[in-house]
Tab-separated table of C-alpha atoms in Angstrom:
chain	number	residue	atom	x	y	z
A	9	MET	CA	164.674	113.794	-14.944
A	10	THR	CA	166.743	115.557	-12.917
A	11	GLU	CA	165.180	118.722	-11.543
A	12	LYS	CA	167.154	121.371	-13.645
A	13	GLU	CA	165.874	118.893	-16.584
A	14	LEU	CA	162.659	119.499	-14.898
A	15	VAL	CA	162.653	123.028	-14.211
A	16	LYS	CA	164.423	123.719	-18.100
A	17	LYS	CA	161.174	121.816	-19.681
A	18	LEU	CA	158.782	123.769	-17.574
A	19	GLN	CA	160.920	126.953	-18.354
A	20	GLN	CA	160.241	125.995	-21.636
A	21	ALA	CA	157.049	125.743	-21.445
A	22	ASP	CA	156.715	122.099	-21.978
A	23	GLN	CA	153.137	121.214	-22.145
A	24	LEU	CA	153.697	117.575	-21.202
A	25	THR	CA	156.552	118.209	-18.473
A	26	PHE	CA	153.920	120.548	-17.053
A	27	LYS	CA	151.409	117.991	-16.565
A	28	TYR	CA	153.972	115.381	-15.110
A	29	PHE	CA	154.850	118.077	-12.658
A	30	VAL	CA	150.999	118.876	-11.370
A	31	ASP	CA	150.476	115.235	-11.399
A	32	GLN	CA	154.448	114.875	-8.797
A	33	TYR	CA	153.162	117.616	-6.317
A	34	GLN	CA	149.391	118.071	-6.872
A	35	ASN	CA	148.447	116.142	-3.588
A	36	LYS	CA	151.517	118.167	-1.970
A	37	VAL	CA	150.081	121.616	-2.978
A	38	LEU	CA	146.539	120.728	-1.887
A	39	ASN	CA	147.661	118.848	1.783
A	40	THR	CA	150.090	121.898	2.020
A	41	CYS	CA	146.862	124.551	1.237
A	42	TRP	CA	144.384	122.338	3.405
A	43	GLY	CA	146.478	122.847	6.048
A	44	PHE	CA	145.928	126.423	6.105
A	45	VAL	CA	142.070	127.129	4.905
A	46	LYS	CA	140.784	123.498	6.216
A	47	ASN	CA	138.527	123.915	3.273
A	48	SER	CA	139.067	120.971	1.377
A	49	SER	CA	137.121	123.414	-1.738
A	50	GLU	CA	138.798	126.015	-1.022
A	51	ALA	CA	142.053	123.969	-1.055
A	52	GLU	CA	141.416	122.921	-4.171
A	53	ASP	CA	140.730	127.001	-5.883
A	54	LEU	CA	144.536	127.333	-3.608
A	55	THR	CA	145.853	124.595	-5.803
A	56	GLN	CA	144.608	125.531	-8.686
A	57	GLU	CA	146.055	129.324	-8.669
A	58	VAL	CA	149.534	127.508	-6.978
A	59	PHE	CA	149.982	126.024	-9.714
A	60	ILE	CA	149.342	128.808	-12.306
A	61	GLU	CA	151.304	130.792	-10.810
A	62	ILE	CA	154.466	128.479	-11.182
A	63	PHE	CA	153.856	128.413	-14.366
A	64	GLU	CA	154.097	132.067	-15.159
A	65	SER	CA	155.960	132.325	-12.918
A	66	ILE	CA	158.763	129.552	-13.295
A	67	GLN	CA	160.921	132.045	-15.868
A	68	GLY	CA	162.849	133.042	-12.842
A	69	PHE	CA	163.603	130.167	-10.903
A	70	LYS	CA	167.164	130.472	-9.855
A	71	HIS	CA	168.171	127.212	-8.622
A	72	GLU	CA	169.232	128.915	-5.219
A	73	SER	CA	166.792	126.400	-3.570
A	74	ARG	CA	165.411	122.815	-4.123
A	75	LEU	CA	162.202	122.941	-6.582
A	76	SER	CA	159.831	121.502	-3.805
A	77	THR	CA	160.718	124.924	-1.716
A	78	TYR	CA	159.451	126.462	-4.083
A	79	VAL	CA	156.926	125.436	-4.725
A	80	TYR	CA	155.862	124.690	-1.181
A	81	ARG	CA	156.624	129.051	-0.704
A	82	ILE	CA	154.064	129.699	-2.904
A	83	ALA	CA	151.356	127.252	-1.911
A	84	VAL	CA	151.759	128.910	2.351
A	85	ASN	CA	151.857	132.638	0.402
A	86	LYS	CA	148.418	131.654	-1.297
A	87	SER	CA	146.987	129.703	1.881
A	88	LEU	CA	148.786	132.437	4.043
A	89	ASP	CA	146.771	135.126	1.853
A	90	TYR	CA	143.903	133.356	1.512
A	91	ILE	CA	143.468	134.421	5.535
A	92	ARG	CA	144.368	137.482	5.560
A	93	LYS	CA	141.772	137.671	3.107
A	94	GLN	CA	138.504	136.252	4.464
A	95	LYS	CA	140.172	137.843	8.083
A	96	ARG	CA	139.995	141.325	6.093
A	97	GLN	CA	136.265	140.780	4.874
A	98	LYS	CA	134.687	139.239	7.717
A	99	ARG	CA	136.431	142.415	10.111
A	100	TRP	CA	134.973	144.501	7.409
A	101	GLY	CA	131.277	142.550	6.959
A	102	ASN	CA	131.504	143.063	11.142
A	103	PHE	CA	132.037	147.102	10.996
A	104	LEU	CA	129.333	147.269	8.482
A	105	SER	CA	126.430	145.048	10.117
A	106	ILE	CA	127.292	147.342	13.097
A	107	MET	CA	126.355	150.372	11.743
A	108	GLY	CA	123.028	148.949	10.316
A	109	TRP	CA	123.981	148.816	6.850
A	110	SER	CA	123.948	144.805	6.187
A	111	ASP	CA	122.571	142.043	8.061
A	112	SER	CA	124.856	139.498	10.076
A	113	SER	CA	123.459	136.582	8.188
A	114	GLU	CA	125.196	137.870	4.873
A	115	MET	CA	128.490	137.260	6.994
A	116	PRO	CA	130.651	134.725	5.762
A	117	ASP	CA	130.819	131.701	8.297
A	118	ILE	CA	134.193	130.227	8.889
A	119	PRO	CA	135.102	127.458	7.072
A	120	THR	CA	134.297	123.409	7.961
A	121	TRP	CA	136.935	121.306	7.514
A	122	GLU	CA	136.703	118.175	6.623
A	123	HIS	CA	140.039	115.952	6.141
A	124	PRO	CA	139.860	112.000	4.734
A	125	GLY	CA	142.417	111.144	6.702
A	126	ILE	CA	140.776	111.483	9.981
A	127	THR	CA	138.387	108.341	11.326
A	128	LEU	CA	134.957	109.178	12.620
A	129	GLU	CA	136.432	108.248	16.450
A	130	ASN	CA	139.560	111.223	15.532
A	131	LYS	CA	136.907	113.575	14.553
A	132	GLU	CA	136.616	115.978	17.964
A	133	ARG	CA	139.982	115.301	18.628
A	134	ALA	CA	141.070	116.763	15.743
A	135	SER	CA	139.022	119.618	15.762
A	136	ILE	CA	140.100	120.475	18.969
A	137	LEU	CA	143.342	120.644	17.928
A	138	ILE	CA	143.170	122.545	14.354
A	139	LYS	CA	141.397	125.722	16.699
A	140	GLN	CA	144.049	125.823	18.993
A	141	VAL	CA	146.632	125.755	16.416
A	142	GLU	CA	144.727	128.534	14.370
A	143	THR	CA	145.262	130.603	16.992
A	144	LEU	CA	148.838	130.495	17.076
A	145	PRO	CA	150.780	133.466	16.130
A	146	GLU	CA	151.136	133.382	12.179
A	147	LYS	CA	154.848	131.882	11.503
A	148	GLN	CA	154.237	129.505	14.968
A	149	ARG	CA	150.978	128.276	13.116
A	150	VAL	CA	152.881	128.090	9.544
A	151	ALA	CA	156.348	126.070	11.234
A	152	PHE	CA	153.826	123.546	12.905
A	153	THR	CA	151.698	123.192	9.597
A	154	LEU	CA	154.216	122.612	7.868
A	155	HIS	CA	156.208	120.113	9.936
A	156	LYS	CA	153.244	117.819	11.583
A	157	ILE	CA	151.210	117.932	9.046
A	158	GLU	CA	153.562	118.024	5.761
A	159	GLY	CA	156.247	116.341	7.636
A	160	LEU	CA	158.677	118.567	5.974
A	161	PRO	CA	162.577	118.555	7.744
A	162	TYR	CA	163.079	121.998	9.822
A	163	GLN	CA	166.055	122.598	7.029
A	164	GLU	CA	163.075	122.795	4.397
A	165	ILE	CA	160.350	124.508	6.570
A	166	ALA	CA	164.339	127.083	7.163
A	167	GLU	CA	164.089	127.253	3.313
A	168	VAL	CA	160.158	127.682	2.467
A	169	MET	CA	159.671	130.536	5.409
A	170	GLN	CA	163.360	132.026	4.413
A	171	VAL	CA	164.288	131.959	8.043
A	172	THR	CA	167.296	130.483	9.639
A	173	LEU	CA	167.163	126.413	11.143
A	174	ALA	CA	167.233	128.331	14.780
A	175	SER	CA	164.081	130.190	13.773
A	176	VAL	CA	162.423	127.626	13.017
A	177	GLU	CA	163.748	124.927	16.112
A	178	SER	CA	162.246	128.286	18.278
A	179	LEU	CA	158.920	128.730	16.633
A	180	ILE	CA	157.984	124.829	16.688
A	181	PHE	CA	159.190	124.526	20.319
A	182	ARG	CA	156.856	128.072	21.253
A	183	ALA	CA	153.971	126.440	18.694
A	184	ASN	CA	154.245	123.126	20.769
A	185	GLN	CA	154.767	124.657	24.523
A	186	SER	CA	151.441	126.922	24.063
A	187	LEU	CA	149.507	123.893	22.524
A	188	ARG	CA	150.100	121.897	25.699
A	189	LYS	CA	149.255	124.447	27.703
A	190	LYS	CA	145.994	124.938	25.754
A	191	LEU	CA	145.675	121.238	25.867
A	192	GLN	CA	146.843	120.334	28.605
A	193	HIS	CA	142.583	119.192	29.637
A	194	TYR	CA	142.166	117.624	26.349
A	195	TYR	CA	145.519	114.919	25.688
A	196	ASN	CA	147.961	114.155	27.956
A	197	GLN	CA	150.565	113.047	25.234
A	198	ASP	CA	153.462	114.779	23.498
A	199	PHE	CA	152.766	117.033	20.247
């Protein structure tokens, strides 16, 4: 089945095609969401939200990009929206705590992350790297995550982020430079 045929059947709300589509993209979407939120449970919830949005919005897909780019764009946007919402809730909770209106023990913790592909001996190193990636500016973090964790080529990252290829190259270069500085004493290898 070609991509155009797949999209056409999805637009016709064909249930078997949608199940096939979910089977094909589920792990990619889950890994993308996990790459941003670092929490398996939240990544699973976001993955469901991504597929719900695709089901509801596929009618508007115009073949201006590849279907995979469309899927990644939705996954990245859902993940970033989730992160922004968590940060707003945390800031509001901190404000309430300062004002004495709420017990700070009610504040949500920063989510822990567990990736099944990381071996025990690499968890400490990976944890340090993940924490430093989280400190990058949003666009650098998105480009870096899509390239290094998802393995997307620069051109597809440009399409997902809706920026130029040169912008992606620059974002990844700056992310690498920043991470090298921050992690110089932990790692002796290039990223």
